[in-house]
């Protein structure tokens, strides 16, 4: 099981503790994040580099995203020692399998009664329950998410919404039918698109299932483009009020600091680190304002865009107060040079800094919650 | 360390080969040595700490590229190349001339220097020897290279001799322009494939060399039979106290033969460049193209005898699965390829130290050219030029 307990509830959000993730002891405080993996790695970092140069404040709980590995599913099965060993992920890590890649694409119109579509660099892969169960068992992750029919566009009528929620429920039941062996802790995914009614209904329908310690609120419609925060908040509220309050709530996606802060406020416990990776891949580094999370509306942060030539002549530390490997050893001017010449080292150094700062952000958030009054 | 303290000690000799130590301001380099190339002031996707873990002591950066981006003045402002790229050990920079000749469409050479059209801005630029030294002094590498008059290796006639003499005159100009005491300046031997010119050039340049010397103008498409003879002739003509750097050599067989002929330093982009195309270097048979379908379910490491981080932790199948999709695919092969080259040179050094060159040579050649049982490959013939060079050195091959 995922051993999780809520320790405190405030207007800032709630503080919790994950004691263990399946058999792996973690002792992580929440709000926090799952470490985003692609190809079984923190993007651009070999495990050697991640282990030696990336220092975070809590143990990793990895989010193993499936699209980059699904083409190797047969190979991993033949390999026979699980995905952790196949990808050289550090031994005895908590690894959570997600069918989606928050930085990948997920166009609508490709799901059907039996399967959902996920997208790899080589195109579409249809994932039905039997195939997914096979992957879950041969990968041997600590936990996995149940399948969801994520295809509920804004203009979906109630008939369509009902159909998608039926499919999601069906995918879930089918996964375990006939007492099939399914290895790992289960996290139930709640869909429902833009409909508060169907979000709430899904939460009510699936929230009652036993044998789960956490819920993943599917929100890919908010991964890209301008986000209507109010709309998102309303939807999250409708789900969260219907979920059993003691259980873990996860939202995956490349969300910027202010959005994460507002979701924390609503009671979300876990996010993922796709956002710091995505801006690193654009040649950017971020830094939180000094007063970040000191009050409910302090969510400012600064972005340095190393594509900008103004840094070419600036050989000062990227961020004065950051102690990460990148800030300790390199300068803005050098990062600008690396981005400018499209050198692979640029993404490596920026991922290390951005992940460190992202980690610090959650520390600040937890501090603010712990010093706020209980609700 | 100042010039006077830079020195080359020969620790052991076996036949023509030497096992030495080159003392440079930022590290002691064990020779014979292979220097990986970090063109733009970074080793493609590898952290300096990873190179140190592999015990890499010296790398090469390209003056032409750094002079253009970020520009030598900026590197100087950053505190020099070592500081800018967080590399505490030794660096060698080339003169920039070779790249100008190979990357520029319009290029002329006269007594003043190299004139070339910048492929970036299109304007005509001048690179006299003094300018090359000025740029290299701003970069601050442990070893600088003189600007030489590069001609194509297959050029014949008077031009070869003229270019050689001009290179000697330019060496004198470089020496005058060279003012920093904590950098060594290597001359570059020219003379094409003409062994007499090479000997003449060696005699003149050796007089002017203080720390070490390079053998230039090779690896440009000449016959291997000519290549090794020029290397052998240059090594024979040079005094023993100077380490001999054969430029642009990076294939395993070339490294081994040149080392055994008495050369001490090498560089090549090949191991890192080929990694980016998914090719891993291996003891048996030379190389593997990991993007081939046959590696899809191959759960062996790239090279069973290799102890690099990649081979200790990853299978060919995994690397195959991420090649061209994730940058780590390239990083993992690059780590292996560099370690592979460094290990090869460590084996060469050991064989010289133990005076077991012949045994080493036989094992090495049977790995590269012999049959590979588990792949059903029958192996290849050892090339004639290798046999000739081995004969010249007085070793016997058992295959
Ligand atoms: Zn930092
Ligand atoms: Zn290796």
XYZ file of C-alpha atoms and ligand atoms in Angstrom:
776
model
C 0.000 0.000 0.000
C 0.873 3.663 -0.238
C 1.030 4.683 3.385
C -0.161 8.250 3.461
C -1.513 10.429 6.222
C -2.786 13.997 6.323
C -1.076 15.927 9.106
C -2.509 19.383 8.841
C -5.089 21.357 6.878
C -4.833 25.107 6.316
C -6.020 27.732 3.845
C -2.685 27.131 2.068
C -3.486 23.517 1.472
C -2.741 20.384 3.380
C 0.414 18.880 4.753
C 0.838 15.144 4.547
C 3.350 12.397 4.905
C 3.985 9.460 2.601
C 5.649 6.901 4.829
C 6.000 4.244 2.222
C 5.236 3.730 -1.437
C 4.440 0.056 -1.718
C 7.303 -1.765 -0.028
C 9.640 1.237 -0.426
C 10.061 3.397 2.639
C 10.157 7.041 1.597
C 9.083 9.315 4.499
C 8.289 12.161 2.085
C 6.296 15.181 3.129
C 3.621 16.505 0.808
C 2.820 18.687 -1.108
C 5.565 17.325 -3.281
C 6.174 15.900 -6.732
C 6.814 12.733 -8.656
C 10.110 12.834 -10.551
C 9.208 12.899 -14.239
C 10.958 10.223 -16.326
C 11.098 9.738 -20.054
C 12.895 6.717 -21.491
C 13.264 5.656 -17.865
C 15.458 8.676 -17.089
C 15.198 12.194 -15.836
C 15.453 13.678 -19.335
C 19.072 14.397 -20.381
C 20.590 12.899 -17.220
C 22.170 9.483 -17.204
C 21.628 7.793 -13.847
C 25.278 8.313 -13.055
C 24.885 12.080 -13.417
C 21.511 12.193 -11.650
C 22.914 10.211 -8.721
C 26.037 12.302 -8.311
C 24.983 15.833 -9.256
C 21.291 16.213 -8.492
C 20.623 16.639 -4.801
C 16.997 16.937 -3.775
C 15.523 17.250 -0.310
C 13.391 14.117 -0.381
C 13.560 10.642 -1.843
C 12.478 10.296 -5.432
C 9.149 8.757 -6.271
C 9.585 8.310 -9.990
C 6.885 8.868 -12.553
C 7.730 6.362 -15.281
C 5.886 7.594 -18.356
C 4.902 4.873 -20.781
C 4.919 6.415 -24.292
C 8.733 6.448 -24.573
C 8.923 2.787 -23.464
C 5.824 1.180 -24.906
C 7.635 0.146 -28.099
C 10.066 -1.814 -25.940
C 7.381 -3.565 -23.914
C 8.062 -6.945 -25.553
C 11.792 -6.519 -25.061
C 11.320 -5.668 -21.396
C 9.157 -8.751 -20.997
C 11.877 -10.916 -22.551
C 14.480 -9.216 -20.396
C 12.568 -10.577 -17.437
C 14.080 -8.400 -14.720
C 11.666 -5.510 -14.855
C 11.752 -1.986 -16.174
C 13.780 -0.627 -13.263
C 16.730 -2.831 -14.102
C 16.215 -2.370 -17.853
C 16.473 1.406 -17.576
C 19.156 1.261 -14.853
C 16.908 3.183 -12.469
C 18.509 3.069 -8.983
C 17.643 -0.109 -7.098
C 14.864 -0.116 -4.537
C 13.303 3.070 -5.880
C 9.614 3.854 -5.730
C 8.475 3.850 -9.350
C 4.995 4.827 -10.447
C 3.830 3.856 -13.947
C 1.809 6.438 -15.839
C 0.343 5.641 -19.277
C 0.745 9.298 -20.299
C 3.645 11.638 -20.904
C 2.771 15.125 -19.623
C 5.148 16.607 -22.211
C 3.860 14.463 -25.052
C 0.833 14.965 -27.235
C -2.600 13.524 -26.602
C -4.919 14.503 -29.443
C -8.591 13.625 -29.209
C -10.565 11.223 -31.343
C -8.519 8.047 -31.090
C -9.965 6.186 -28.111
C -12.551 3.471 -28.572
C -14.608 1.019 -26.533
C -11.687 -1.266 -25.936
C -8.631 0.939 -25.827
C -7.110 4.331 -25.368
C -4.479 5.849 -27.651
C -1.079 6.940 -26.430
C 1.438 8.661 -28.665
C 5.067 7.786 -29.204
C 7.702 9.436 -31.405
C 6.723 6.888 -34.054
C 2.990 7.444 -33.828
C -0.091 6.065 -32.142
C -0.200 2.982 -29.930
C -3.563 1.578 -28.837
C -3.545 0.414 -25.288
C -6.259 -2.033 -24.266
C -6.667 -3.465 -20.805
C -4.991 -6.809 -21.564
C -1.966 -5.101 -23.083
C -1.737 -2.650 -20.211
C -2.006 -5.449 -17.650
C 0.808 -7.249 -19.427
C 2.952 -4.137 -19.269
C 2.166 -3.560 -15.609
C 3.207 -7.100 -14.751
C 6.333 -7.298 -16.871
C 7.516 -3.805 -15.916
C 7.033 -4.547 -12.225
C 6.679 -0.936 -11.054
C 5.801 -0.135 -7.461
C 2.505 1.398 -8.528
C 0.466 2.160 -11.623
C -2.435 4.328 -12.761
C -5.668 2.848 -14.023
C -6.644 3.645 -17.605
C -8.930 6.542 -18.320
C -10.844 7.652 -21.381
C -9.315 11.102 -21.413
C -11.116 12.244 -24.535
C -13.754 14.694 -23.277
C -13.418 17.927 -25.223
C -14.995 21.126 -24.041
C -17.968 20.782 -26.383
C -18.704 17.172 -25.422
C -22.386 16.578 -24.823
C -23.716 14.727 -21.841
C -24.156 11.524 -23.844
C -20.490 11.482 -24.727
C -19.462 12.342 -21.193
C -21.543 9.497 -19.847
C -19.946 7.153 -22.350
C -16.402 8.158 -21.412
C -17.029 7.758 -17.728
C -18.559 4.337 -18.373
C -15.479 3.356 -20.348
C -13.151 4.527 -17.605
C -15.050 2.504 -15.044
C -15.108 -0.469 -17.364
C -11.318 -0.241 -17.967
C -10.816 -0.291 -14.233
C -13.045 -3.290 -13.548
C -11.675 -5.189 -16.519
C -8.131 -4.755 -15.276
C -8.885 -6.843 -12.207
C -11.641 -9.131 -13.514
C -11.384 -12.892 -13.035
C -8.947 -12.225 -10.247
C -6.216 -11.449 -12.749
C -2.861 -10.923 -11.159
C -1.914 -7.247 -11.405
C 1.320 -6.334 -9.679
C 1.807 -3.111 -7.776
C -0.155 -0.494 -5.911
C -3.080 0.927 -7.779
C -3.761 4.621 -8.221
C -7.196 5.282 -9.672
C -7.481 7.886 -12.398
C -10.476 10.212 -12.389
C -11.526 11.784 -15.692
C -14.520 13.836 -16.690
C -13.128 16.610 -18.850
C -14.689 20.023 -18.403
C -17.890 18.885 -16.721
C -18.121 19.511 -13.010
C -21.032 17.102 -12.852
C -19.137 14.265 -14.505
C -15.945 14.993 -12.559
C -17.882 14.712 -9.335
C -19.713 11.647 -10.531
C -16.455 9.934 -11.514
C -15.030 10.715 -8.113
C -18.108 9.287 -6.434
C -18.135 6.207 -8.651
C -14.472 5.354 -8.376
C -13.691 6.897 -5.028
C -15.508 4.131 -3.268
C -13.240 1.397 -4.591
C -11.188 -0.237 -1.972
C -7.597 -1.295 -2.459
C -6.461 2.115 -3.527
C -4.593 4.701 -1.566
C -4.525 7.463 -4.082
C -6.304 9.188 -6.929
C -4.884 10.694 -10.051
C -6.990 13.539 -11.384
C -6.612 13.503 -15.162
C -6.110 17.042 -16.476
C -4.344 16.840 -19.824
C -6.702 19.470 -21.259
C -4.785 21.982 -19.162
C -1.286 20.859 -20.144
C -0.839 23.259 -23.015
C -1.730 26.793 -23.961
C -3.375 29.453 -21.853
C -4.886 27.974 -18.747
C -8.120 29.319 -17.332
C -7.140 28.927 -13.710
C -10.617 29.619 -12.405
C -12.117 26.958 -14.586
C -9.441 24.501 -13.543
C -9.943 25.297 -9.874
C -13.682 24.778 -10.134
C -13.187 21.376 -11.720
C -10.575 20.295 -9.182
C -12.850 21.367 -6.357
C -15.694 19.297 -7.688
C -13.499 16.197 -7.760
C -11.764 16.724 -4.467
C -14.888 17.319 -2.427
C -16.200 13.982 -3.651
C -13.035 11.966 -2.936
C -12.348 10.245 0.378
C -10.450 12.954 2.285
C -7.746 10.760 3.779
C -6.374 9.558 0.468
C -3.590 10.915 -1.700
C -4.451 13.249 -4.604
C -2.203 13.542 -7.628
C -2.361 15.898 -10.590
C 0.099 15.378 -13.406
C 1.173 18.005 -15.921
C 3.671 20.752 -16.734
C 2.211 23.375 -14.437
C 3.993 26.598 -13.573
C 4.560 27.662 -9.937
C 1.443 29.868 -9.587
C -0.822 27.092 -10.856
C 0.771 24.564 -8.556
C 0.317 26.947 -5.649
C -3.366 27.342 -6.437
C -3.848 23.568 -6.763
C -2.061 22.976 -3.470
C -4.535 25.371 -1.903
C -7.361 23.126 -3.099
C -5.801 20.089 -1.459
C -3.691 18.451 -4.154
C -0.779 16.500 -2.654
C 1.432 15.409 -5.531
C 2.480 16.886 -8.877
C 5.232 15.954 -11.317
C 8.464 17.596 -12.458
C 7.654 17.869 -16.155
C 7.491 21.691 -16.034
C 11.095 22.310 -14.911
C 12.239 19.817 -17.562
C 10.167 21.445 -20.284
C 11.567 24.933 -19.696
C 15.111 23.517 -19.490
C 14.542 22.066 -22.948
C 13.677 25.575 -24.140
C 16.985 26.894 -22.787
C 15.440 28.517 -19.739
C 16.082 28.490 -16.009
C 13.677 29.673 -13.330
C 14.038 31.120 -9.892
C 11.340 31.791 -7.323
C 10.876 35.269 -5.896
C 12.230 35.812 -2.381
C 8.733 35.973 -0.963
C 7.438 32.938 -2.854
C 4.614 31.240 -0.932
C 5.027 33.657 1.981
C 1.371 34.428 1.500
C -1.409 33.026 -0.638
C -0.827 35.316 -3.599
C 2.970 35.371 -3.581
C 3.634 33.121 -6.508
C 6.087 35.142 -8.533
C 9.081 33.648 -10.243
C 11.731 34.806 -12.679
C 12.793 33.105 -15.902
C 16.228 33.516 -17.431
C 16.081 32.736 -21.118
C 19.568 31.786 -22.228
C 18.589 32.177 -25.853
C 18.883 35.870 -25.075
C 22.237 37.302 -26.090
C 22.260 39.713 -23.201
C 23.762 36.916 -21.081
C 26.663 36.286 -23.479
C 28.941 38.705 -21.659
C 27.765 37.917 -18.160
C 30.062 35.521 -16.370
C 28.339 35.679 -13.024
C 26.622 32.824 -11.224
C 23.208 31.949 -12.708
C 21.447 32.434 -9.363
C 23.284 33.826 -6.360
C 21.590 31.804 -3.687
C 21.276 28.507 -5.472
C 23.605 25.753 -4.351
C 22.900 23.334 -7.181
C 25.691 21.766 -9.231
C 25.010 24.108 -12.141
C 25.016 27.322 -10.134
C 28.107 26.254 -8.183
C 30.202 25.549 -11.263
C 28.976 27.511 -14.278
C 28.038 31.019 -15.348
C 25.215 32.691 -17.246
C 27.605 33.449 -20.095
C 28.605 29.810 -20.437
C 24.971 28.660 -20.361
C 24.198 31.212 -23.068
C 27.099 29.832 -25.121
C 25.828 26.253 -24.701
C 22.269 27.161 -25.679
C 23.519 29.287 -28.563
C 25.648 26.450 -29.953
C 22.928 23.814 -29.308
C 25.258 21.842 -27.097
C 23.780 18.857 -25.247
C 25.299 20.077 -22.004
C 22.850 22.992 -21.921
C 19.829 20.796 -21.201
C 21.777 18.747 -18.652
C 22.797 21.790 -16.629
C 19.398 23.474 -16.901
C 17.504 20.333 -15.864
C 19.739 20.064 -12.791
C 19.102 23.664 -11.764
C 15.384 23.660 -12.547
C 14.746 20.399 -10.702
C 16.619 21.767 -7.679
C 14.584 24.966 -7.692
C 11.352 23.021 -8.216
C 12.219 20.913 -5.199
C 12.917 24.061 -3.168
C 9.534 25.418 -4.217
C 7.768 22.529 -2.523
C 9.888 23.002 0.564
C 8.749 26.641 0.712
C 5.147 25.602 0.177
C 5.333 23.030 2.980
C 6.941 25.596 5.276
C 4.121 28.027 4.660
C 1.516 25.386 5.373
C 3.234 24.264 8.532
C 3.376 27.807 9.900
C -0.253 28.593 8.982
C -3.195 28.142 11.263
C -5.209 24.969 11.119
C -8.554 25.141 9.451
C 53.738 25.878 -13.454
C 55.818 27.963 -15.806
C 57.453 26.853 -19.044
C 60.603 25.763 -17.292
C 58.675 23.329 -15.139
C 56.809 21.748 -17.991
C 58.673 18.645 -18.951
C 58.410 15.226 -20.452
C 59.857 12.206 -18.662
C 60.280 8.921 -20.454
C 59.543 6.261 -17.846
C 60.009 3.167 -19.967
C 60.872 2.147 -23.504
C 60.013 -0.915 -25.547
C 61.379 -1.019 -29.060
C 60.554 2.356 -30.601
C 57.714 3.018 -28.168
C 57.906 5.187 -25.088
C 55.868 5.302 -21.929
C 56.105 8.796 -20.494
C 54.704 11.532 -18.325
C 54.077 15.051 -19.573
C 53.958 17.627 -16.786
C 51.583 20.450 -17.658
C 50.247 23.328 -15.538
C 46.884 21.612 -14.939
C 47.792 17.910 -14.817
C 50.345 15.219 -15.374
C 49.513 13.453 -18.623
C 50.375 9.760 -18.922
C 51.580 8.979 -22.443
C 50.918 7.615 -24.977
C 47.656 9.515 -24.579
C 44.455 9.949 -26.516
C 42.888 13.396 -26.136
C 39.104 13.545 -26.621
C 37.842 16.606 -28.479
C 35.425 19.079 -26.893
C 35.049 21.383 -29.858
C 32.936 24.196 -28.427
C 34.292 24.167 -24.893
C 32.224 21.153 -23.780
C 32.527 17.430 -24.284
C 29.238 16.661 -26.056
C 26.819 15.900 -23.246
C 29.440 14.799 -20.719
C 30.202 16.578 -17.454
C 33.828 17.299 -16.553
C 33.333 15.134 -13.460
C 32.518 12.158 -15.682
C 35.762 12.660 -17.601
C 37.649 12.850 -14.320
C 35.969 9.612 -13.185
C 37.460 8.023 -16.308
C 40.827 9.547 -15.413
C 40.953 11.662 -18.546
C 43.849 14.110 -18.047
C 43.761 16.296 -21.122
C 41.278 17.293 -23.779
C 41.346 19.335 -26.933
C 39.235 22.377 -27.786
C 39.001 24.093 -31.147
C 40.268 27.641 -31.425
C 38.343 28.320 -34.596
C 34.975 27.474 -32.992
C 35.672 29.169 -29.672
C 37.089 32.223 -31.413
C 33.798 32.590 -33.197
C 31.437 31.583 -30.370
C 31.590 32.805 -27.665
C 34.711 34.659 -28.922
C 38.171 34.625 -27.334
C 37.641 37.932 -25.527
C 34.585 36.520 -23.811
C 36.431 33.347 -22.815
C 39.147 35.551 -21.371
C 36.533 37.532 -19.498
C 35.134 34.261 -18.156
C 38.546 33.626 -16.645
C 39.891 31.395 -19.398
C 38.726 28.149 -20.890
C 39.423 25.959 -17.847
C 37.337 28.120 -15.587
C 34.577 28.728 -18.125
C 33.987 25.047 -18.773
C 34.744 23.855 -15.212
C 37.601 21.629 -16.353
C 40.487 21.609 -13.876
C 42.860 19.464 -15.925
C 44.883 20.154 -19.052
C 43.619 21.485 -22.368
C 45.220 21.706 -25.794
C 43.966 24.199 -28.362
C 44.714 23.957 -32.060
C 45.772 26.988 -34.078
C 42.448 27.436 -35.802
C 44.140 27.263 -39.194
C 43.140 23.738 -40.066
C 39.445 24.400 -39.543
C 39.658 27.587 -41.553
C 41.068 25.651 -44.423
C 38.490 22.883 -44.153
C 35.387 24.924 -43.285
C 35.873 28.018 -45.368
C 34.912 28.188 -49.020
C 37.277 30.985 -49.948
C 40.702 30.652 -48.486
C 44.071 31.935 -49.504
C 47.410 31.733 -47.785
C 50.220 34.215 -48.213
C 53.261 35.071 -46.188
C 51.190 37.232 -43.825
C 48.884 34.421 -42.797
C 45.654 32.645 -43.640
C 42.881 34.686 -45.271
C 39.456 33.182 -45.163
C 35.809 33.940 -45.609
C 33.934 33.592 -42.383
C 31.212 31.001 -42.955
C 29.158 32.868 -40.346
C 29.369 36.485 -41.445
C 30.671 36.090 -44.996
C 33.378 38.709 -44.524
C 37.001 38.093 -45.347
C 39.116 37.684 -42.252
C 42.818 37.421 -41.672
C 44.572 35.028 -39.397
C 48.280 35.772 -39.155
C 50.346 33.571 -36.796
C 50.422 36.363 -34.203
C 46.634 36.495 -34.135
C 46.352 32.745 -33.652
C 48.649 33.001 -30.626
C 46.773 36.023 -29.284
C 43.509 34.067 -29.439
C 45.044 30.961 -27.903
C 46.608 32.978 -25.105
C 43.203 34.436 -24.333
C 41.750 30.920 -24.221
C 44.565 29.906 -21.890
C 45.072 26.219 -22.740
C 48.098 24.363 -21.383
C 49.277 23.605 -24.900
C 48.920 25.921 -27.889
C 49.648 24.952 -31.474
C 51.564 27.102 -33.933
C 49.749 28.324 -37.032
C 51.100 26.264 -39.884
C 50.673 26.394 -43.626
C 48.282 23.531 -44.173
C 48.262 21.915 -47.583
C 46.385 18.864 -48.689
C 48.386 15.758 -47.867
C 48.358 14.578 -51.480
C 49.833 17.842 -52.800
C 53.138 17.345 -54.602
C 55.829 19.572 -56.060
C 57.504 22.714 -54.783
C 54.435 23.808 -52.862
C 55.132 21.160 -50.232
C 58.587 22.494 -49.589
C 57.396 26.120 -49.624
C 54.642 25.370 -47.145
C 57.134 23.584 -44.920
C 59.560 26.491 -44.947
C 56.771 28.963 -44.414
C 55.588 26.922 -41.417
C 59.081 27.270 -39.927
C 59.000 31.048 -40.434
C 55.534 31.205 -38.918
C 56.777 29.173 -35.968
C 59.333 31.889 -35.296
C 56.604 34.537 -35.450
C 54.429 32.469 -33.101
C 57.331 32.127 -30.691
C 57.779 35.895 -30.620
C 54.059 36.476 -30.111
C 53.949 33.880 -27.336
C 54.275 35.778 -24.064
C 52.401 33.757 -21.461
C 54.708 31.667 -19.378
C 52.115 29.102 -18.308
C 51.386 27.788 -21.781
C 53.463 25.556 -24.012
C 53.695 26.126 -27.750
C 54.029 23.103 -30.023
C 55.494 23.429 -33.522
C 53.857 21.366 -36.267
C 56.038 19.332 -38.616
C 55.135 19.634 -42.275
C 56.634 18.186 -45.425
C 53.800 16.124 -46.814
C 54.699 12.573 -47.767
C 58.268 13.491 -48.594
C 60.470 11.869 -45.964
C 63.480 14.080 -46.696
C 61.446 17.234 -46.228
C 60.020 15.777 -43.033
C 63.528 15.135 -41.709
C 64.654 18.637 -42.610
C 61.593 20.134 -40.959
C 62.093 17.991 -37.849
C 65.668 19.199 -37.485
C 64.684 22.862 -37.803
C 61.638 22.706 -35.584
C 63.167 20.563 -32.875
C 65.654 23.404 -32.344
C 62.742 25.730 -31.710
C 60.513 23.415 -29.656
C 60.559 23.736 -25.891
C 57.985 21.311 -24.473
C 56.697 19.147 -27.300
C 56.121 18.925 -31.023
C 53.391 17.815 -33.405
C 53.409 15.819 -36.606
C 50.906 17.523 -38.896
C 49.593 17.200 -42.399
C 48.457 13.587 -42.067
C 45.087 11.814 -41.745
C 43.882 13.596 -44.850
C 43.181 10.677 -47.145
C 46.725 9.448 -47.818
C 47.463 5.730 -48.236
C 47.999 4.002 -44.923
C 51.288 2.642 -46.246
C 52.486 6.239 -46.582
C 50.915 7.405 -43.353
C 52.792 5.017 -41.093
C 56.087 5.587 -42.905
C 55.834 9.351 -42.369
C 55.016 8.854 -38.694
C 57.935 6.438 -38.325
C 60.329 8.808 -40.118
C 59.252 11.832 -38.044
C 59.544 9.922 -34.776
C 62.993 8.705 -35.771
C 64.087 12.215 -36.697
C 62.925 13.875 -33.480
C 64.965 14.059 -30.285
C 63.662 11.899 -27.418
C 62.954 14.701 -24.928
C 59.997 16.056 -26.907
C 56.621 14.304 -26.767
C 55.359 13.706 -30.310
C 51.765 14.525 -31.090
C 50.271 12.976 -34.228
C 47.280 15.158 -35.068
C 43.901 13.788 -36.066
C 44.521 10.117 -35.244
C 41.739 8.237 -33.464
C 41.113 4.793 -34.951
C 42.258 2.053 -32.602
C 44.679 0.411 -35.027
C 46.250 3.753 -35.948
C 46.639 4.675 -32.279
C 48.347 1.411 -31.474
C 50.689 1.400 -34.468
C 51.662 5.065 -34.034
C 52.294 4.579 -30.300
C 54.506 1.623 -31.011
C 56.383 3.651 -33.636
C 57.250 6.160 -30.927
C 54.415 8.720 -31.007
C 53.008 9.967 -27.703
C 49.866 12.049 -28.192
C 46.762 11.796 -30.367
C 43.393 13.469 -30.842
C 40.333 12.791 -32.933
C 36.639 13.652 -32.976
C 35.831 10.146 -34.168
C 34.882 8.444 -30.856
C 32.527 11.241 -29.823
C 31.168 12.002 -33.276
C 30.444 8.371 -34.048
C 28.611 8.054 -30.709
C 26.125 10.629 -31.901
C 25.282 8.361 -34.797
C 24.724 5.429 -32.460
C 28.041 3.678 -33.047
C 29.879 2.155 -30.104
C 33.536 1.156 -30.201
C 34.328 -2.377 -29.060
C 37.393 -4.544 -28.635
C 36.081 -7.346 -30.822
C 35.557 -6.259 -34.391
C 35.928 -2.535 -33.809
C 32.404 -1.103 -33.746
C 28.683 -1.741 -33.275
C 25.901 0.294 -34.832
C 23.476 0.104 -31.966
C 20.577 1.389 -34.024
C 20.507 -1.897 -35.963
C 17.492 -4.077 -35.265
C 19.688 -7.001 -34.179
C 20.361 -5.239 -30.869
C 16.686 -4.932 -29.958
C 16.771 -7.901 -27.568
C 20.513 -8.031 -26.922
C 20.879 -7.897 -23.160
C 24.676 -7.806 -23.086
C 26.646 -4.681 -22.266
C 28.245 -2.848 -25.205
C 31.589 -4.505 -24.401
C 31.813 -7.254 -21.816
C 35.344 -6.289 -20.819
C 34.605 -2.583 -20.429
C 34.160 -1.139 -16.948
C 32.638 2.181 -17.890
C 29.470 3.300 -16.207
C 27.455 2.499 -19.335
C 28.689 -1.087 -19.600
C 28.261 -1.705 -15.888
C 24.611 -0.630 -15.895
C 23.070 -0.733 -19.352
C 22.340 -3.290 -22.052
C 22.648 -2.879 -25.796
C 18.876 -3.388 -25.916
C 18.192 -0.401 -23.678
C 20.502 1.891 -25.622
C 18.928 0.657 -28.856
C 15.501 1.559 -27.457
C 16.383 5.201 -26.739
C 18.756 6.007 -29.609
C 17.562 9.020 -31.603
C 14.763 9.493 -29.079
C 16.454 10.598 -25.883
C 19.750 12.453 -25.562
C 20.877 9.981 -22.900
C 21.250 7.363 -25.660
C 24.014 9.509 -27.098
C 25.482 10.337 -23.652
C 25.726 6.665 -22.734
C 27.596 5.745 -25.920
C 29.860 8.806 -25.646
C 30.858 7.820 -22.103
C 31.644 4.319 -23.291
C 33.559 5.415 -26.395
C 35.787 7.824 -24.516
C 36.477 5.236 -21.828
C 37.180 2.697 -24.536
C 39.855 4.935 -26.079
C 41.397 5.787 -22.717
C 41.490 2.091 -21.770
C 43.128 1.201 -25.048
C 45.879 3.735 -24.356
C 46.252 2.435 -20.800
C 46.768 -1.052 -22.271
C 49.379 0.317 -24.676
C 51.199 2.033 -21.803
C 51.117 -1.116 -19.718
C 52.516 -3.236 -22.525
C 55.428 -0.804 -22.926
C 56.031 -0.700 -19.187
C 56.064 -4.486 -18.938
C 57.987 -4.817 -22.192
C 55.254 -7.086 -23.540
C 54.454 -5.228 -26.709
C 54.478 -8.274 -28.958
C 51.944 -10.161 -26.810
C 49.763 -7.079 -26.586
C 49.945 -6.463 -30.321
C 48.930 -10.028 -31.151
C 45.992 -9.957 -28.759
C 44.898 -6.568 -29.960
C 45.015 -7.447 -33.651
C 43.228 -10.744 -33.159
C 40.463 -8.885 -31.282
C 40.070 -6.311 -34.044
C 40.461 -8.583 -37.079
C 39.831 -12.082 -35.733
C 36.604 -14.100 -35.953
C 33.805 -13.232 -33.515
C 32.268 -16.509 -32.365
C 28.920 -15.342 -31.028
C 28.196 -13.296 -34.128
C 29.337 -15.981 -36.543
C 31.696 -13.506 -38.171
C 34.784 -15.008 -39.747
C 36.945 -11.981 -39.229
C 39.045 -9.932 -41.603
C 42.545 -9.960 -43.001
C 45.097 -7.909 -41.126
C 45.876 -5.076 -43.585
C 49.249 -5.174 -45.308
C 50.273 -1.753 -43.961
C 49.844 -3.041 -40.420
C 52.008 -6.074 -41.216
C 54.623 -3.806 -42.787
C 54.700 -1.478 -39.800
C 54.900 -4.413 -37.395
C 57.768 -5.841 -39.461
C 59.514 -2.512 -39.369
C 59.287 -2.549 -35.588
C 60.651 -6.084 -35.493
C 57.666 -7.876 -33.930
C 56.264 -11.223 -35.038
C 52.567 -11.790 -35.599
C 51.200 -15.217 -34.815
C 48.212 -14.768 -37.110
Zn 20.956 26.400 -9.417
Zn 31.853 0.662 -21.735
